[in-house]
Structures are given as C-alpha cells and as structure tokens.
Coordinates of C-alpha atoms and ligand atoms in Angstrom, one line a residue:
M222 CA 0.0 0.0 0.0
G223 CA 1.0 3.7 -0.4
L224 CA 1.3 6.7 1.9
L225 CA 0.8 10.4 0.9
G226 CA 2.4 12.9 3.2
A227 CA 5.0 10.3 4.3
T228 CA 7.5 12.9 5.5
G229 CA 5.2 14.8 7.9
A230 CA 4.5 14.3 11.6
V231 CA 1.5 12.0 11.0
G232 CA 3.1 10.3 8.0
Q233 CA 6.1 9.2 10.1
H234 CA 3.7 7.6 12.7
F235 CA 2.1 5.7 9.8
V236 CA 5.5 4.4 8.8
R237 CA 6.2 3.3 12.4
L238 CA 2.8 1.7 12.9
L239 CA 2.9 -0.1 9.5
A240 CA 6.2 -1.8 10.3
G241 CA 5.4 -5.5 10.7
H242 CA 1.7 -5.0 10.1
P243 CA 0.1 -8.5 9.5
W244 CA -1.9 -7.4 6.4
F245 CA -0.3 -4.3 4.9
R246 CA 3.1 -3.7 3.4
L247 CA 4.3 -0.2 2.6
T248 CA 5.7 0.0 -1.0
W249 CA 5.0 3.5 -2.2
L250 CA 5.6 6.9 -0.6
A251 CA 4.8 10.5 -1.6
A252 CA 5.3 14.0 -0.3
S253 CA 5.8 17.5 -1.7
E254 CA 8.1 18.7 -4.4
R255 CA 10.6 19.5 -1.6
S256 CA 11.0 15.7 -0.9
S257 CA 10.0 13.9 -4.1
G258 CA 12.8 12.4 -6.1
R259 CA 14.8 11.7 -2.9
R260 CA 15.3 8.5 -0.9
Y261 CA 13.1 8.3 2.2
G262 CA 16.0 7.4 4.4
D263 CA 17.9 10.6 3.3
L264 CA 15.1 12.8 4.7
P265 CA 14.8 13.8 8.4
W266 CA 13.3 11.0 10.5
R267 CA 12.0 12.3 13.9
L268 CA 10.7 9.3 15.8
P269 CA 12.6 7.5 18.5
V270 CA 12.5 4.1 16.8
A271 CA 14.8 2.9 14.0
L272 CA 13.6 3.2 10.4
A273 CA 13.6 -0.2 8.6
D274 CA 16.1 -0.4 5.8
E275 CA 13.5 -1.5 3.3
I276 CA 11.5 1.7 3.9
A277 CA 14.6 3.9 4.0
A278 CA 15.4 2.7 0.5
L279 CA 12.1 3.6 -1.0
P280 CA 12.0 6.6 -3.3
V281 CA 9.6 9.5 -2.5
H282 CA 7.2 10.3 -5.3
A283 CA 5.0 13.3 -6.2
P284 CA 1.4 12.7 -5.0
G285 CA 0.1 12.5 -8.6
A286 CA 2.5 9.8 -9.7
G287 CA 0.7 7.2 -11.7
N288 CA 2.0 4.1 -10.1
A289 CA 0.4 4.3 -6.6
P290 CA -1.0 1.0 -5.2
E291 CA -4.7 0.4 -4.8
L292 CA -4.9 1.3 -1.1
V293 CA -3.4 4.7 -0.2
F294 CA -3.2 6.4 3.2
S295 CA -3.1 10.1 3.2
A296 CA -1.4 12.4 5.8
L297 CA -1.3 15.3 3.4
D298 CA -1.5 18.9 4.3
A299 CA -5.2 19.9 3.8
S300 CA -4.2 22.5 1.3
V301 CA -3.3 19.8 -1.2
A302 CA -5.4 16.9 0.0
W303 CA -8.7 18.2 -1.5
E304 CA -7.7 17.8 -5.1
C305 CA -5.1 15.1 -4.8
E306 CA -7.3 12.6 -2.8
A307 CA -10.3 13.1 -5.1
E308 CA -8.2 12.5 -8.1
L309 CA -6.8 9.3 -6.7
A310 CA -10.3 8.1 -5.7
A311 CA -11.6 8.9 -9.2
R312 CA -8.8 6.9 -10.8
G313 CA -9.7 3.8 -8.8
H314 CA -7.7 4.0 -5.6
W315 CA -9.1 3.5 -2.0
V316 CA -7.9 6.6 -0.1
V317 CA -8.0 6.5 3.7
S318 CA -7.4 10.1 4.7
N319 CA -6.5 12.1 7.8
A320 CA -6.9 15.5 6.2
R321 CA -10.0 17.6 6.9
S322 CA -10.7 18.5 3.3
H323 CA -13.4 15.9 2.5
R324 CA -14.6 15.0 6.0
M325 CA -18.0 16.9 5.8
D326 CA -18.7 15.8 2.2
P327 CA -22.1 14.1 2.3
C328 CA -20.8 11.3 0.2
V329 CA -17.7 10.6 2.4
P330 CA -17.8 8.5 5.6
L331 CA -16.2 10.2 8.6
L332 CA -15.4 7.0 10.3
V333 CA -14.6 5.9 13.8
P334 CA -14.9 2.2 13.5
E335 CA -16.3 1.5 17.0
V336 CA -18.9 4.3 16.6
N337 CA -20.3 4.5 13.0
P338 CA -19.2 1.6 10.8
G339 CA -22.6 1.8 9.1
H340 CA -21.5 5.1 7.6
L341 CA -19.5 3.1 5.1
A342 CA -22.7 2.8 3.1
L343 CA -22.0 6.3 1.9
V344 CA -19.2 5.0 -0.3
E345 CA -21.8 3.7 -2.8
R346 CA -22.8 7.4 -3.5
Q347 CA -19.2 8.2 -4.6
E348 CA -19.5 5.9 -7.6
E349 CA -23.1 6.9 -8.4
E350 CA -22.8 10.7 -8.0
R351 CA -19.1 11.3 -8.7
G352 CA -18.2 8.4 -11.0
W353 CA -15.2 7.5 -8.8
R354 CA -13.9 4.0 -9.6
G355 CA -12.2 3.9 -6.1
A356 CA -13.4 5.5 -2.9
L357 CA -12.5 8.0 -0.1
V358 CA -12.9 7.4 3.6
T359 CA -11.8 9.9 6.2
N360 CA -11.0 9.9 9.9
P361 CA -12.0 12.8 12.1
N362 CA -10.1 15.7 13.7
C363 CA -8.0 14.2 16.6
S364 CA -9.9 15.8 19.5
T365 CA -13.2 14.8 17.8
V366 CA -12.3 11.1 17.8
F367 CA -12.0 11.0 21.6
L368 CA -15.1 13.1 22.2
S369 CA -17.2 11.0 19.8
M370 CA -16.1 7.7 21.3
A371 CA -17.0 8.9 24.8
L372 CA -20.4 10.2 23.7
A373 CA -21.1 7.0 21.7
A374 CA -20.6 5.0 24.8
L375 CA -23.2 7.2 26.5
R376 CA -25.5 7.4 23.5
R377 CA -28.3 5.4 25.2
F378 CA -28.7 8.2 27.8
S379 CA -29.4 10.7 24.9
P380 CA -26.7 13.4 25.3
R381 CA -28.4 16.7 24.6
R382 CA -25.8 19.5 25.4
V383 CA -22.0 19.3 25.7
M384 CA -19.4 21.8 26.8
V385 CA -15.8 20.7 26.0
T386 CA -12.5 22.5 26.6
T387 CA -9.4 20.9 25.0
L388 CA -5.8 21.1 26.1
Q389 CA -4.0 20.0 22.9
A390 CA -0.5 18.7 22.5
L391 CA 2.2 20.4 20.3
S392 CA 2.5 17.5 18.0
G393 CA -1.0 18.2 16.8
A394 CA 0.3 21.2 14.9
G395 CA 2.5 19.1 12.7
Y396 CA 6.2 19.7 12.2
P397 CA 7.8 22.2 12.9
G398 CA 4.5 23.3 14.4
V399 CA 4.1 26.1 17.0
A400 CA 7.2 28.3 17.4
S401 CA 9.1 27.3 20.6
V402 CA 9.0 30.9 22.1
D403 CA 5.2 30.8 21.8
A404 CA 4.8 27.2 23.1
A405 CA 7.1 27.1 26.1
A406 CA 5.5 27.5 29.6
N407 CA 2.4 28.9 27.9
V408 CA -1.2 28.3 26.9
I409 CA -2.5 29.5 23.5
P410 CA -6.3 29.9 23.5
Y411 CA -6.8 29.5 19.8
I412 CA -6.4 26.7 17.2
E413 CA -7.7 27.7 13.9
G414 CA -10.8 25.7 12.9
E415 CA -10.6 23.3 15.8
E416 CA -13.7 24.3 17.7
E417 CA -15.9 24.2 14.6
K418 CA -14.5 20.7 13.7
L419 CA -15.3 19.4 17.2
E420 CA -18.8 20.8 17.1
R421 CA -19.8 19.7 13.5
E422 CA -17.8 16.5 13.0
T423 CA -19.1 15.0 16.2
Q424 CA -22.7 15.5 15.1
K425 CA -21.9 13.8 11.8
I426 CA -20.1 10.8 13.4
L427 CA -23.0 10.2 15.9
G428 CA -25.6 10.8 13.2
S429 CA -27.7 8.1 11.7
V430 CA -27.6 6.9 8.0
D431 CA -30.9 6.9 6.2
A432 CA -31.3 6.4 2.4
G433 CA -27.6 7.0 1.8
S434 CA -27.4 10.3 3.8
V435 CA -26.2 11.1 7.3
E436 CA -28.8 12.8 9.6
P437 CA -26.5 14.6 12.1
H438 CA -27.1 13.9 15.8
P439 CA -29.0 16.8 17.4
V440 CA -26.5 17.1 20.4
A441 CA -25.5 20.7 20.8
I442 CA -21.7 21.1 21.4
S443 CA -19.8 24.2 22.5
A444 CA -16.1 23.7 22.2
Q445 CA -13.0 25.8 23.3
A446 CA -9.6 24.6 22.0
T447 CA -6.3 25.5 23.6
R448 CA -2.7 24.5 22.8
V449 CA -0.5 23.5 25.8
P450 CA 3.2 22.5 26.1
V451 CA 2.5 18.8 26.1
L452 CA 4.3 16.7 23.5
D453 CA 1.7 14.0 22.6
G454 CA -1.8 13.6 23.9
H455 CA -4.9 15.8 23.8
T456 CA -6.8 16.2 27.1
E457 CA -10.5 17.3 27.1
A458 CA -12.6 18.6 30.0
V459 CA -16.2 17.6 29.2
S460 CA -19.6 18.4 30.7
V461 CA -22.7 16.7 29.4
E462 CA -26.4 17.1 29.9
F463 CA -28.5 14.0 29.1
A464 CA -32.2 13.8 28.2
Q465 CA -32.5 10.5 30.2
P466 CA -31.7 10.4 33.9
V467 CA -28.4 8.6 34.5
G468 CA -26.4 7.6 37.5
R469 CA -22.7 7.2 38.1
E470 CA -22.6 3.4 38.1
E471 CA -24.6 3.3 34.8
M472 CA -22.1 5.7 33.2
R473 CA -19.1 3.8 34.5
A474 CA -20.5 0.6 33.1
A475 CA -21.3 2.2 29.8
F476 CA -17.7 3.4 29.4
A477 CA -16.2 0.1 30.6
E478 CA -18.4 -2.1 28.5
F479 CA -18.2 0.0 25.3
R480 CA -17.1 -2.2 22.3
G481 CA -17.5 -2.1 18.5
E482 CA -17.0 -3.9 15.3
P483 CA -13.2 -3.7 15.5
Q484 CA -13.3 -5.7 18.7
A485 CA -15.8 -8.2 17.4
L486 CA -13.6 -8.7 14.3
A487 CA -10.4 -8.7 16.3
L488 CA -8.8 -6.2 13.9
P489 CA -5.0 -6.0 14.3
N490 CA -5.0 -2.4 15.7
A491 CA -8.3 -2.7 17.7
P492 CA -7.7 -2.1 21.4
A493 CA -9.3 -4.8 23.6
K494 CA -11.1 -2.0 25.5
P495 CA -11.6 1.2 23.4
I496 CA -12.3 3.2 26.6
V497 CA -10.2 2.9 29.7
L498 CA -11.8 4.1 32.9
H499 CA -9.4 5.6 35.5
E500 CA -10.4 5.7 39.2
R501 CA -7.6 7.8 40.6
E502 CA -8.4 11.5 41.0
D503 CA -5.2 12.6 39.3
R504 CA -5.5 10.5 36.1
P505 CA -5.5 10.3 33.1
Q506 CA -2.3 12.3 32.4
P507 CA -0.7 12.6 29.0
R508 CA 2.9 11.8 30.2
I509 CA 1.8 8.7 32.1
D510 CA -1.1 7.3 30.2
V511 CA -1.1 8.3 26.5
E512 CA 1.2 5.5 25.2
A513 CA -0.7 2.7 27.0
Y514 CA -2.6 0.2 24.8
G515 CA -0.5 1.3 21.8
G516 CA -2.0 4.7 21.9
M517 CA -5.3 3.3 20.5
A518 CA -7.5 3.6 23.6
V519 CA -9.4 6.7 24.9
H520 CA -8.9 7.4 28.6
V521 CA -11.7 8.6 30.8
G522 CA -11.3 9.8 34.4
R523 CA -12.6 12.2 37.0
L524 CA -16.3 11.2 36.4
R525 CA -18.4 13.4 38.7
P526 CA -21.5 15.5 38.9
C527 CA -21.6 18.8 37.1
P528 CA -23.8 21.5 38.8
V529 CA -24.5 23.0 35.5
L530 CA -25.1 20.2 32.9
G531 CA -25.3 17.1 35.1
W532 CA -22.1 15.1 34.6
K533 CA -18.5 16.0 33.8
F534 CA -15.3 14.0 33.1
V535 CA -11.8 14.2 31.6
L536 CA -10.8 12.6 28.4
L537 CA -7.3 11.8 27.0
G538 CA -6.3 10.4 23.7
H539 CA -3.1 10.0 21.6
N540 CA -3.5 12.6 18.8
M541 CA -0.9 11.0 16.5
V542 CA -2.1 7.5 17.0
R543 CA -5.8 7.0 17.7
G544 CA -6.4 10.6 16.6
A545 CA -4.5 10.3 13.3
A546 CA -2.3 7.4 11.9
G547 CA -3.6 4.6 14.1
G548 CA -7.2 5.6 13.6
A549 CA -6.8 5.6 9.8
L550 CA -5.1 2.2 10.0
L551 CA -8.1 0.8 11.9
N552 CA -10.4 2.3 9.2
A553 CA -8.4 0.5 6.5
E554 CA -8.5 -2.8 8.5
L555 CA -12.3 -2.5 8.7
L556 CA -12.5 -2.0 4.9
V557 CA -10.4 -5.1 4.4
A558 CA -12.3 -7.2 6.9
R559 CA -15.6 -6.2 5.3
G560 CA -14.2 -7.1 1.9
M561 CA -14.7 -3.6 0.5
V562 CA -11.1 -3.3 -0.8
A563 CA -10.9 -5.5 -3.9
S564 CA -7.5 -6.9 -3.1
A565 CA -8.4 -7.7 0.5
G566 CA -7.5 -11.4 -0.1
N567 CA -4.0 -10.3 -1.2
F568 CA -3.6 -8.0 1.8
R569 CA -4.6 -10.8 4.1
A570 CA -2.1 -13.1 2.4
G571 CA 0.6 -10.6 3.1
L572 CA 0.9 -9.4 -0.5
T573 CA 0.4 -5.9 -1.8
A574 CA -1.8 -4.4 -4.5
Ligands
NAP1149 P1 2.9 18.1 8.6 O1 3.9 17.5 9.6 O2 3.0 19.5 8.2 O3 3.1 17.1 7.2 C1 2.4 17.5 6.0 C2 2.8 16.5 4.9 O4 2.1 17.0 3.7 C3 4.3 16.4 4.6 O5 4.5 15.1 4.2 C4 4.4 17.3 3.4 O6 5.5 17.0 2.6 C5 3.1 17.1 2.7 N1 2.8 18.3 1.8 C6 2.8 19.6 2.2 N2 2.5 20.4 1.1 C7 2.4 19.5 0.0 C8 2.2 19.7 -1.4 N3 2.0 20.9 -1.9 N4 2.2 18.6 -2.2 C9 2.4 17.4 -1.7 N5 2.6 17.1 -0.3 C10 2.6 18.2 0.5 O7 1.4 17.8 9.0 P2 0.8 16.6 10.0 O8 0.6 17.1 11.4 O9 1.6 15.4 9.7 O10 -0.7 16.5 9.4 C11 -1.0 15.8 8.2 C12 -2.5 15.8 7.9 O11 -3.1 15.1 9.0 C13 -3.1 17.2 7.9 O12 -4.1 17.3 7.0 C14 -3.6 17.4 9.4 O13 -4.6 18.3 9.5 C15 -4.1 15.9 9.7 N6 -4.1 15.5 11.1 C16 -3.1 15.8 11.9 C17 -3.2 15.4 13.3 C18 -2.0 15.7 14.2 O14 -2.3 15.4 15.5 N7 -0.9 16.2 13.8 C19 -4.3 14.7 13.7 C20 -5.3 14.4 12.8 C21 -5.2 14.8 11.5 P3 7.0 17.7 2.7 O15 7.6 17.1 4.0 O16 7.7 17.3 1.5 O17 6.8 19.2 2.8

C-alpha cells in the first residue's frame, strides 16, 4: 500500500505503525516537491524508533505519480489533500485520509470504526454521483475522535448538550508546528478551525444513516480549544447534559463495556477496551497514560456530577495514533475485513496491491 504525506508528523507515525503489520506492506511513498525524487532514508526521521532499511530505501514520489497502489493512506496537508485525494479516488484508488478536506462531504464516511461503521454505506454514492472508480474514507479531527467515542458510549442516555475544553499537544500542529517561544510554559487559547470541527464533525459521526445520507445527531456542542506545552496527547474537560436520567454506576458501566466492530472482528489495531476508565483522581495524564494500549485507547477519568449540565469527566487520547495514523489504520483494517477493498485477499495473504 501507499502513503501520501509520508514525511510529515502523521506520515512518520504511519511508517512506524505499519512496520510489521500483518496485512499491509508499505511499498510507495509520496510527499511535496521538496521531498520527491529523494530516498526516504535521506530525509529527516524524527521518531525515537529505528527506520527499517526497506522503507529507508524507497523513493519519495510526487502525490500525482501514476504508479500508486490500490490502497493509499493520506497524511497530506489539507491545502493539497482536497484535489489530490479526489483525483486518486476517481482513478480507482481507495484513499484513507487524515486530512480535513473531505470530512464533511455528504458522500464521504467520517469514520470511527467503533462508533459508526454503518456510515461506510456512503461509499456507494461516490460511484453513483461522482463516478469515482475507487473511494475516499476519512477519519476525524483528533480531538473529535476522543469526544465522539465517549459520547457514543453514553448514547443510550441521549446526550443533549455538551461543553468541551481541549488542552491539545504540540505534535497536533505538525512539524515544525508552533514556534518554541510561543509554546514554552504557555497556553495558547486558539487553534484555527478546531472548535468548529469538534462541534460539527461529532454530530456527523454520531448521526444516523438513512437512504444514503447522514442525519447529524442533534446534540449541541460548545467547544473551546487550547494548545498546551505537552508533546503528545490531547486532554479534554467535558460536561454533558442527558435527556435521560443517568447515575454514576450506569455511566461507569457504559464506558467500561463499550465495544464495537473492530473488537468483534479482532482487527489488528483494535484495542481490547476502546475506553479505559481511570479511578484515581489525578488521572489520566498525557505523560503517564497516553502511550498505553499502543495509543489506541481513549482514557476517561474524574467522572463526577456537574452542577450546570449534570455530569463531567476528563478525556485523554493520543492525537498522533488514535487521533490520526492509528485511527486511519483501523479504518483500513475494517475496509479489508468487510471485503470492500478489492484486493483484500491479497492483503490478508501478506501481498500488496
Ligand atoms: P505536517 O507535519 O505538516 O506534514 C504534512 C505532509 O504533507 C508532509 O509530508 C508534506 O511533505 C506534505 N505536503 C505539504 N505540502 C504539500 C504539497 N504541496 N504537495 C504534496 N505534499 C505536500 O502535518 P501533519 O501534522 O503530519 O498532518 C498531516 C495531515 O493530517 C493534515 O491534513 C492534518 O490536518 C491531519 N491531522 C493531523 C493530526 C495531528 O495530530 N498532527 C491529527 C489528525 C489529523 P514535505 O515534507 O515534502 O513538505
């Protein structure tokens, strides 16, 4: 399979997570003109794990190069993802993207496999309405993944209004990201577009599919996003009002018992427990908890009554793993397990398209 944006912060996490993957083998890399034409191993590698020789030896292509494999992950900058991903889908590729460009397209699934696997039905519209021979599937904004998983676990109590304040890690801004003099010992109370994404993407993810369209969930969400001097891991302080009365033990059980299709199918990157409930008052913390369970679980702690909306809690998730590369990988595993990618048999046999 291939990877667009292979040289970026998310792209490097894809390379790390794909090493030794039981179904997928990385054979094709692409990035901007600054990197294309060079050997991947000659470009800066910023993760604290060794880069495999076979990946280091791969050439970096331009995104439009005609020889991409059937399944392509995208960690492209959103400015180029719009055109490039649609072109690849039109030409017959399956594009599994992290970029925001197509997330709110009514024909494109915005997928969190534990929450809304039924949204994959939207893919049929891509051929019918766009004439694409392939397809495009997106994963949400990183903070949105964690919020939507927590609200999905509580869906049966009918969440009505949500207030969320995020404390987002520096790695979420890509590389080189926020200037060090701005980031050090500071809190920046603005991340462009982030609050709107949390509010709108969550409603789409929790929405129901009817006759090939997503009816957004009516939950009202008010988000405030901040950037804090944490390396990896977005924390979110959440307050929720439910339409149904709910007690602490019911909520604890709902978080602890939450499972989805990835767990039922035992997908390679599915965490056994998608939501990990913390009992200690001082957890979860990014530095201690974010790498647990391969970075694929969402951590919930500090569950307690909220005098304004009813209940409040703290969320933590790994923005580069569950919120980006790992989430996309789980999406692709679901596509293969459902037999949607034509060459699934080859992937499963360890071959590449
Ligand atoms: P990044 O570090 O800035 O990397 C961007 C990648 O896009 C690089 O590989 C870059 O290639 C490539 N690129 C930039 N301009 C290009 C062009 N004109 N043509 C082709 N390739 C181009 O960003 P990132 O943090 O990895 O984010 C990648 C995507 O994932 C973004 O859409 C972002 O919104 C999304 N995302 C990020 C996070 C996160 O926590 N960081 C979470 C969820 C989603 P060069 O190295 O050659 O410039």
